[in-house]
mmCIF file of C-alpha atoms in Angstrom:
data_model
loop_
_atom_site.group_PDB
_atom_site.id
_atom_site.type_symbol
_atom_site.label_atom_id
_atom_site.label_comp_id
_atom_site.label_asym_id
_atom_site.label_seq_id
_atom_site.Cartn_x
_atom_site.Cartn_y
_atom_site.Cartn_z
ATOM 1 C CA MET W 1 -0.040 0.065 -0.012
ATOM 2 C CA GLU W 2 1.456 3.478 -0.889
ATOM 3 C CA GLN W 3 2.594 5.541 2.119
ATOM 4 C CA THR W 4 0.363 8.579 3.025
ATOM 5 C CA LYS W 5 2.284 11.682 2.006
ATOM 6 C CA ALA W 6 3.823 13.667 4.467
ATOM 7 C CA ALA W 7 1.658 16.758 5.912
ATOM 8 C CA SER W 8 4.384 19.336 4.541
ATOM 9 C CA GLU W 9 4.300 17.887 0.995
ATOM 10 C CA GLN W 10 0.378 17.938 1.051
ATOM 11 C CA LEU W 11 0.463 21.615 2.356
ATOM 12 C CA LEU W 12 2.816 22.640 -0.338
ATOM 13 C CA ALA W 13 0.822 21.176 -3.015
ATOM 14 C CA LEU W 14 -2.072 23.369 -1.686
ATOM 15 C CA LEU W 15 0.121 26.321 -1.970
ATOM 16 C CA ASP W 16 1.485 25.616 -5.362
ATOM 17 C CA GLY W 17 1.220 28.235 -7.767
ATOM 18 C CA ARG W 18 -0.464 30.878 -5.361
ATOM 19 C CA ARG W 19 0.303 34.466 -5.574
ATOM 20 C CA LEU W 20 0.859 35.432 -1.898
ATOM 21 C CA SER W 21 1.748 38.797 -0.411
ATOM 22 C CA PRO W 22 4.604 38.789 2.176
ATOM 23 C CA ALA W 23 2.097 38.612 5.081
ATOM 24 C CA GLN W 24 0.562 35.808 3.706
ATOM 25 C CA ARG W 25 3.672 34.017 3.105
ATOM 26 C CA ARG W 26 4.612 34.467 6.789
ATOM 27 C CA ILE W 27 1.280 32.615 7.555
ATOM 28 C CA ALA W 28 2.048 29.788 4.971
ATOM 29 C CA GLN W 29 5.572 29.360 6.562
ATOM 30 C CA TYR W 30 4.284 29.183 9.988
ATOM 31 C CA LEU W 31 1.794 26.478 8.969
ATOM 32 C CA ILE W 32 4.463 24.655 7.183
ATOM 33 C CA ASP W 33 6.643 24.794 10.234
ATOM 34 C CA HIS W 34 3.783 24.243 12.991
ATOM 35 C CA LEU W 35 1.019 22.431 10.890
ATOM 36 C CA SER W 36 0.013 19.912 13.440
ATOM 37 C CA GLU W 37 -0.653 22.879 16.042
ATOM 38 C CA ALA W 38 -1.724 25.197 13.536
ATOM 39 C CA ALA W 39 -4.559 23.240 12.094
ATOM 40 C CA PHE W 40 -6.491 23.518 15.350
ATOM 41 C CA LEU W 41 -6.151 27.075 15.938
ATOM 42 C CA ASN W 42 -8.696 29.855 15.299
ATOM 43 C CA SER W 43 -7.886 32.695 13.242
ATOM 44 C CA VAL W 44 -6.956 35.096 15.882
ATOM 45 C CA ASP W 45 -4.470 32.766 17.430
ATOM 46 C CA LEU W 46 -2.826 31.976 14.168
ATOM 47 C CA ALA W 47 -2.430 35.522 13.389
ATOM 48 C CA ASP W 48 -0.822 36.169 16.687
ATOM 49 C CA ARG W 49 1.472 33.235 16.315
ATOM 50 C CA ALA W 50 2.424 34.173 12.729
ATOM 51 C CA GLY W 51 2.817 37.896 13.696
ATOM 52 C CA VAL W 52 0.259 39.084 11.123
ATOM 53 C CA SER W 53 -3.291 40.680 11.693
ATOM 54 C CA GLN W 54 -6.382 38.535 11.884
ATOM 55 C CA PRO W 55 -7.851 40.034 8.617
ATOM 56 C CA ALA W 56 -4.549 38.651 6.838
ATOM 57 C CA VAL W 57 -5.401 35.295 7.769
ATOM 58 C CA SER W 58 -8.834 35.736 6.358
ATOM 59 C CA ARG W 59 -7.148 36.913 2.975
ATOM 60 C CA PHE W 60 -4.917 34.227 3.056
ATOM 61 C CA ALA W 61 -7.560 31.610 3.146
ATOM 62 C CA THR W 62 -9.470 33.249 0.331
ATOM 63 C CA ALA W 63 -6.256 33.451 -1.675
ATOM 64 C CA LEU W 64 -6.068 29.711 -1.537
ATOM 65 C CA GLY W 65 -9.489 29.437 -2.870
ATOM 66 C CA PHE W 66 -11.480 29.036 0.402
ATOM 67 C CA SER W 67 -14.770 30.694 1.462
ATOM 68 C CA GLY W 68 -12.978 31.905 4.626
ATOM 69 C CA TYR W 69 -10.478 30.570 7.458
ATOM 70 C CA PRO W 70 -12.747 27.912 8.899
ATOM 71 C CA ALA W 71 -13.137 26.269 5.566
ATOM 72 C CA LEU W 72 -9.241 26.330 5.124
ATOM 73 C CA ARG W 73 -8.875 24.807 8.635
ATOM 74 C CA GLU W 74 -11.398 22.058 7.985
ATOM 75 C CA ALA W 75 -9.253 21.150 4.900
ATOM 76 C CA LEU W 76 -5.877 21.149 6.918
ATOM 77 C CA ARG W 77 -7.237 18.902 9.619
ATOM 78 C CA PRO W 78 -7.495 15.874 7.603
ATOM 79 C CA ILE W 79 -3.918 16.462 6.179
ATOM 80 C CA VAL W 80 -2.630 16.506 9.809
ATOM 81 C CA LEU W 81 -4.633 13.509 11.071
ATOM 82 C CA GLY W 82 -3.784 11.327 7.944
ATOM 83 C CA SER W 83 -0.256 12.025 7.349
ATOM 84 C CA VAL W 84 3.041 10.380 8.307
ATOM 85 C CA ALA W 85 4.975 11.907 11.125
ATOM 86 C CA GLU W 86 7.778 14.228 10.208
ATOM 87 C CA THR W 87 10.660 15.727 12.041
ATOM 88 C CA PRO W 88 11.482 19.364 11.718
ATOM 89 C CA GLN W 89 14.237 18.593 9.542
ATOM 90 C CA GLN W 90 12.069 16.827 7.120
ATOM 91 C CA VAL W 91 9.491 19.362 7.068
ATOM 92 C CA ARG W 92 12.406 21.960 6.011
ATOM 93 C CA ARG W 93 13.776 19.524 3.462
ATOM 94 C CA ASN W 94 10.407 19.028 1.846
ATOM 95 C CA GLU W 95 9.991 22.944 1.720
ATOM 96 C CA PHE W 96 13.286 23.617 0.317
ATOM 97 C CA GLN W 97 13.188 20.860 -2.139
ATOM 98 C CA ALA W 98 9.555 22.021 -3.298
ATOM 99 C CA ALA W 99 11.027 25.563 -4.082
ATOM 100 C CA ILE W 100 13.731 24.040 -6.157
ATOM 101 C CA ALA W 101 11.394 22.037 -8.006
ATOM 102 C CA ALA W 102 9.252 25.004 -8.673
ATOM 103 C CA GLU W 103 12.366 26.720 -10.209
ATOM 104 C CA GLU W 104 13.105 23.721 -12.036
ATOM 105 C CA GLN W 105 9.687 24.000 -13.673
ATOM 106 C CA ASN W 106 10.163 27.624 -14.342
ATOM 107 C CA LEU W 107 13.298 26.983 -16.210
ATOM 108 C CA ALA W 108 11.787 24.339 -18.048
ATOM 109 C CA THR W 109 9.103 26.817 -19.213
ATOM 110 C CA LEU W 110 11.801 29.349 -20.235
ATOM 111 C CA HIS W 111 13.474 26.644 -22.179
ATOM 112 C CA GLU W 112 10.371 26.149 -24.322
ATOM 113 C CA LEU W 113 10.491 29.970 -25.025
ATOM 114 C CA ALA W 114 13.926 29.624 -26.106
ATOM 115 C CA ALA W 115 12.930 27.236 -28.917
ATOM 116 C CA ASP W 116 12.083 30.075 -30.756
ATOM 117 C CA SER W 117 15.564 31.479 -30.911
ATOM 118 C CA GLU W 118 14.927 33.897 -33.601
ATOM 119 C CA ARG W 119 12.498 35.850 -31.505
ATOM 120 C CA ILE W 120 15.269 36.443 -28.893
ATOM 121 C CA ALA W 121 17.967 37.077 -31.363
ATOM 122 C CA SER W 122 15.584 39.668 -33.208
ATOM 123 C CA LEU W 123 15.179 41.734 -29.931
ATOM 124 C CA GLY W 124 18.853 41.496 -29.352
ATOM 125 C CA ARG W 125 19.391 43.220 -32.567
ATOM 126 C CA GLU W 126 16.837 45.971 -31.790
ATOM 127 C CA LEU W 127 18.429 46.490 -28.464
ATOM 128 C CA ALA W 128 21.816 46.378 -29.898
ATOM 129 C CA ALA W 129 21.012 49.134 -32.479
ATOM 130 C CA SER W 130 19.454 51.483 -29.974
ATOM 131 C CA ARG W 131 22.276 54.038 -29.714
ATOM 132 C CA CYS W 132 21.025 54.725 -26.060
ATOM 133 C CA LEU W 133 19.311 51.912 -24.117
ATOM 134 C CA PRO W 134 17.598 52.744 -20.859
ATOM 135 C CA VAL W 135 16.572 49.706 -18.807
ATOM 136 C CA LEU W 136 13.758 49.825 -16.042
ATOM 137 C CA GLY W 137 13.622 48.048 -12.882
ATOM 138 C CA LEU W 138 11.793 49.092 -9.701
ATOM 139 C CA ARG W 139 11.513 47.607 -6.399
ATOM 140 C CA MET W 140 11.592 43.783 -6.583
ATOM 141 C CA SER W 141 12.640 44.047 -10.281
ATOM 142 C CA ASP W 142 15.724 45.878 -9.691
ATOM 143 C CA PRO W 143 17.865 43.282 -8.948
ATOM 144 C CA VAL W 144 17.349 41.170 -12.188
ATOM 145 C CA ALA W 145 17.466 44.610 -14.135
ATOM 146 C CA TYR W 146 20.560 45.661 -12.674
ATOM 147 C CA TYR W 147 22.224 42.359 -13.582
ATOM 148 C CA PHE W 148 21.285 43.087 -17.142
ATOM 149 C CA THR W 149 22.418 46.600 -17.136
ATOM 150 C CA TYR W 150 25.708 45.759 -15.525
ATOM 151 C CA SER W 151 26.352 43.196 -18.066
ATOM 152 C CA ALA W 152 25.067 44.801 -21.160
ATOM 153 C CA ALA W 153 26.976 48.020 -20.263
ATOM 154 C CA ARG W 154 30.149 45.881 -21.125
ATOM 155 C CA ILE W 155 29.243 45.468 -24.624
ATOM 156 C CA HIS W 156 26.870 48.143 -25.395
ATOM 157 C CA PRO W 157 28.181 51.721 -25.662
ATOM 158 C CA ASP W 158 25.192 53.365 -23.703
ATOM 159 C CA VAL W 159 22.973 51.611 -21.047
ATOM 160 C CA ARG W 160 21.166 53.731 -18.576
ATOM 161 C CA PHE W 161 19.398 52.282 -15.591
ATOM 162 C CA VAL W 162 16.104 53.654 -14.453
ATOM 163 C CA ASP W 163 15.480 52.492 -10.865
ATOM 164 C CA SER W 164 13.214 55.115 -9.820
ATOM 165 C CA ALA W 165 9.980 56.533 -10.991
ATOM 166 C CA GLY W 166 8.795 60.119 -11.260
ATOM 167 C CA SER W 167 10.540 63.078 -12.583
ATOM 168 C CA ALA W 168 13.947 61.543 -12.336
ATOM 169 C CA ALA W 169 12.661 58.728 -14.776
ATOM 170 C CA PHE W 170 11.064 61.169 -17.117
ATOM 171 C CA ASP W 171 14.433 63.279 -17.248
ATOM 172 C CA LEU W 172 16.382 60.123 -17.792
ATOM 173 C CA LEU W 173 14.022 58.961 -20.573
ATOM 174 C CA LEU W 174 14.194 62.490 -22.429
ATOM 175 C CA GLN W 175 17.935 62.408 -22.360
ATOM 176 C CA ALA W 176 17.963 58.782 -23.325
ATOM 177 C CA ARG W 177 15.927 59.738 -26.470
ATOM 178 C CA GLN W 178 17.982 62.780 -27.387
ATOM 179 C CA ALA W 179 20.955 60.469 -27.129
ATOM 180 C CA GLY W 180 19.570 58.290 -29.715
ATOM 181 C CA GLY W 181 17.526 55.604 -27.938
ATOM 182 C CA THR W 182 14.801 53.661 -29.542
ATOM 183 C CA TRP W 183 14.117 50.813 -27.167
ATOM 184 C CA LEU W 184 13.374 50.644 -23.396
ATOM 185 C CA LEU W 185 13.842 47.470 -21.620
ATOM 186 C CA ALA W 186 11.606 46.953 -18.946
ATOM 187 C CA PHE W 187 11.546 44.331 -16.045
ATOM 188 C CA MET W 188 8.297 44.151 -14.243
ATOM 189 C CA LEU W 189 8.120 41.243 -11.754
ATOM 190 C CA PRO W 190 5.759 40.641 -8.648
ATOM 191 C CA ARG W 191 5.276 42.348 -6.637
ATOM 192 C CA TYR W 192 4.646 44.743 -9.334
ATOM 193 C CA ALA W 193 5.574 48.374 -8.906
ATOM 194 C CA ALA W 194 2.407 50.380 -9.865
ATOM 195 C CA GLU W 195 4.570 53.372 -10.923
ATOM 196 C CA ALA W 196 6.225 51.566 -13.505
ATOM 197 C CA ILE W 197 3.226 51.883 -15.644
ATOM 198 C CA THR W 198 3.727 55.733 -15.642
ATOM 199 C CA VAL W 199 7.315 54.927 -16.796
ATOM 200 C CA LEU W 200 6.138 52.831 -19.621
ATOM 201 C CA ASP W 201 3.683 55.154 -20.737
ATOM 202 C CA GLU W 202 6.128 58.143 -20.685
ATOM 203 C CA ALA W 203 8.509 55.957 -22.921
ATOM 204 C CA ARG W 204 6.045 55.189 -25.455
ATOM 205 C CA ARG W 205 5.000 58.792 -25.446
ATOM 206 C CA ARG W 206 8.507 59.867 -26.152
ATOM 207 C CA GLY W 207 8.631 57.529 -29.121
ATOM 208 C CA PHE W 208 10.523 54.283 -27.397
ATOM 209 C CA LYS W 209 9.352 50.950 -28.328
ATOM 210 C CA VAL W 210 9.245 48.788 -25.048
ATOM 211 C CA ALA W 211 10.516 45.351 -24.630
ATOM 212 C CA LEU W 212 8.995 43.859 -21.246
ATOM 213 C CA VAL W 213 10.112 41.116 -19.139
ATOM 214 C CA THR W 214 7.403 39.761 -16.824
ATOM 215 C CA ASP W 215 6.055 36.547 -15.330
ATOM 216 C CA SER W 216 3.082 36.255 -17.598
ATOM 217 C CA ARG W 217 2.475 37.145 -21.312
ATOM 218 C CA LEU W 218 -1.284 37.658 -20.126
ATOM 219 C CA ALA W 219 -0.450 40.284 -17.315
ATOM 220 C CA PRO W 220 -2.541 43.335 -17.899
ATOM 221 C CA TRP W 221 0.430 45.792 -18.330
ATOM 222 C CA ALA W 222 1.667 43.666 -21.272
ATOM 223 C CA GLU W 223 -0.642 46.112 -23.291
ATOM 224 C CA HIS W 224 1.844 48.817 -22.508
ATOM 225 C CA ALA W 225 4.738 46.946 -24.285
ATOM 226 C CA ASP W 226 5.491 46.136 -27.853
ATOM 227 C CA VAL W 227 7.299 42.775 -27.171
ATOM 228 C CA VAL W 228 6.508 40.722 -24.060
ATOM 229 C CA PHE W 229 8.855 37.864 -22.849
ATOM 230 C CA PRO W 230 7.444 35.895 -20.089
ATOM 231 C CA ALA W 231 9.455 34.434 -17.483
ATOM 232 C CA PRO W 232 7.885 32.735 -14.457
ATOM 233 C CA VAL W 233 9.054 33.436 -10.928
ATOM 234 C CA GLY W 234 9.421 31.076 -7.833
ATOM 235 C CA SER W 235 6.663 31.987 -5.209
ATOM 236 C CA ARG W 236 7.563 29.017 -2.593
ATOM 237 C CA LEU W 237 9.872 31.300 -0.356
ATOM 238 C CA VAL W 238 9.085 34.232 1.716
ATOM 239 C CA PHE W 239 10.322 36.463 -1.287
ATOM 240 C CA ASP W 240 10.131 35.513 -5.037
ATOM 241 C CA SER W 241 12.960 33.865 -6.460
ATOM 242 C CA HIS W 242 14.332 34.960 -10.089
ATOM 243 C CA ALA W 243 16.009 31.923 -11.747
ATOM 244 C CA ALA W 244 14.002 32.245 -14.981
ATOM 245 C CA PRO W 245 13.984 35.989 -15.222
ATOM 246 C CA MET W 246 17.868 35.968 -14.410
ATOM 247 C CA VAL W 247 18.515 33.393 -17.239
ATOM 248 C CA LEU W 248 16.230 35.482 -19.564
ATOM 249 C CA ALA W 249 18.271 38.657 -18.804
ATOM 250 C CA GLY W 250 21.440 36.765 -19.529
ATOM 251 C CA LEU W 251 19.857 35.561 -23.008
ATOM 252 C CA LEU W 252 19.170 39.037 -23.908
ATOM 253 C CA VAL W 253 22.681 40.203 -23.236
ATOM 254 C CA GLN W 254 23.984 37.365 -25.268
ATOM 255 C CA ALA W 255 21.643 38.227 -28.234
ATOM 256 C CA ILE W 256 22.880 41.868 -28.025
ATOM 257 C CA ALA W 257 26.450 40.469 -27.993
ATOM 258 C CA ASP W 258 25.732 38.354 -31.055
ATOM 259 C CA ALA W 259 24.143 41.232 -33.060
ATOM 260 C CA GLU W 260 27.345 43.276 -32.912
ATOM 261 C CA PRO W 261 30.360 40.700 -32.711
ATOM 262 C CA ALA W 262 33.136 43.202 -33.712
ATOM 263 C CA ARG W 263 31.798 45.910 -31.159
ATOM 264 C CA THR W 264 31.404 43.344 -28.471
ATOM 265 C CA GLN W 265 35.029 41.844 -29.156
ATOM 266 C CA LEU W 266 36.432 45.331 -28.827
ATOM 267 C CA ARG W 267 34.650 46.411 -25.795
ATOM 268 C CA LEU W 268 35.460 43.210 -23.927
ATOM 269 C CA GLU W 269 38.969 43.594 -24.912
ATOM 270 C CA GLU W 270 39.168 47.153 -23.524
ATOM 271 C CA HIS W 271 37.494 46.095 -20.043
ATOM 272 C CA GLU W 272 40.072 42.894 -19.906
ATOM 273 C CA ALA W 273 42.845 45.372 -20.546
ATOM 274 C CA LEU W 274 41.621 47.529 -17.433
ATOM 275 C CA ASN W 275 41.332 44.318 -15.510
ATOM 276 C CA GLU W 276 44.781 43.621 -16.076
ATOM 277 C CA LYS W 277 46.140 46.898 -15.515
ATOM 278 C CA HIS W 278 44.277 47.344 -12.104
ATOM 279 C CA ASN W 279 43.776 43.830 -11.035
ATOM 280 C CA TYR W 280 40.111 43.954 -10.520
ATOM 281 C CA TYR W 281 39.520 40.169 -9.832
ATOM 282 C CA LEU W 282 41.451 37.699 -7.664
ATOM 283 C CA HIS W 283 41.567 35.392 -10.509
#
């Protein structure tokens, strides 16, 4: 007879694919760590133990598709009563492995996207031809956008990072357009920065074409872009993990390099000469 699944595995399956706020993820984490106890708590006690508000517990239950917390608790109790016993180490192992498995699936999705290599190569040629290339990345999108900006600046003559909204962003877009920019590359990942929409709209008003990296081709803000590349993010941990967006950023840098091989080689040699002169790196 097949052994009953561990409680943490069943709970992780319940959470799979859900877009949760940081407060809701704190609740999820508490459930994972203390499921045998938490499944019998009322919403007020669970909120207190997880360090969130009682309404946050109610919103967490509805985010999982339940009518409210009582319905969620009723679903959790059979998991606790019918599962095999686990040590804390096993619970953590299941949680970490589930996060890694989710990222493996995200990379598999990106692998399918890359099957259309010409689509990525075509955008690379457009970005390479933009004499000035502004790159937008606000809030949680900032690290992925910065990785692209840092890498692309090694092979593209004028890459400018837009890491804030408002008048500063508008000034940068104006200057980038005056410098010959024709494309804006934007990273808009969960939790999506609302002010990014104003930057996208201003860019298009200035005459830029917009290439957007986000987690879903069907995102409502996709209509603000000319080209959309979806890269799913991992939502298993307290904050999103960005394995697929980071790989996609690397692919776009490679496509820019491939579009201008002579320029790429010259600029990389110049950077390497600086490295040899000033010993930037240990190896």
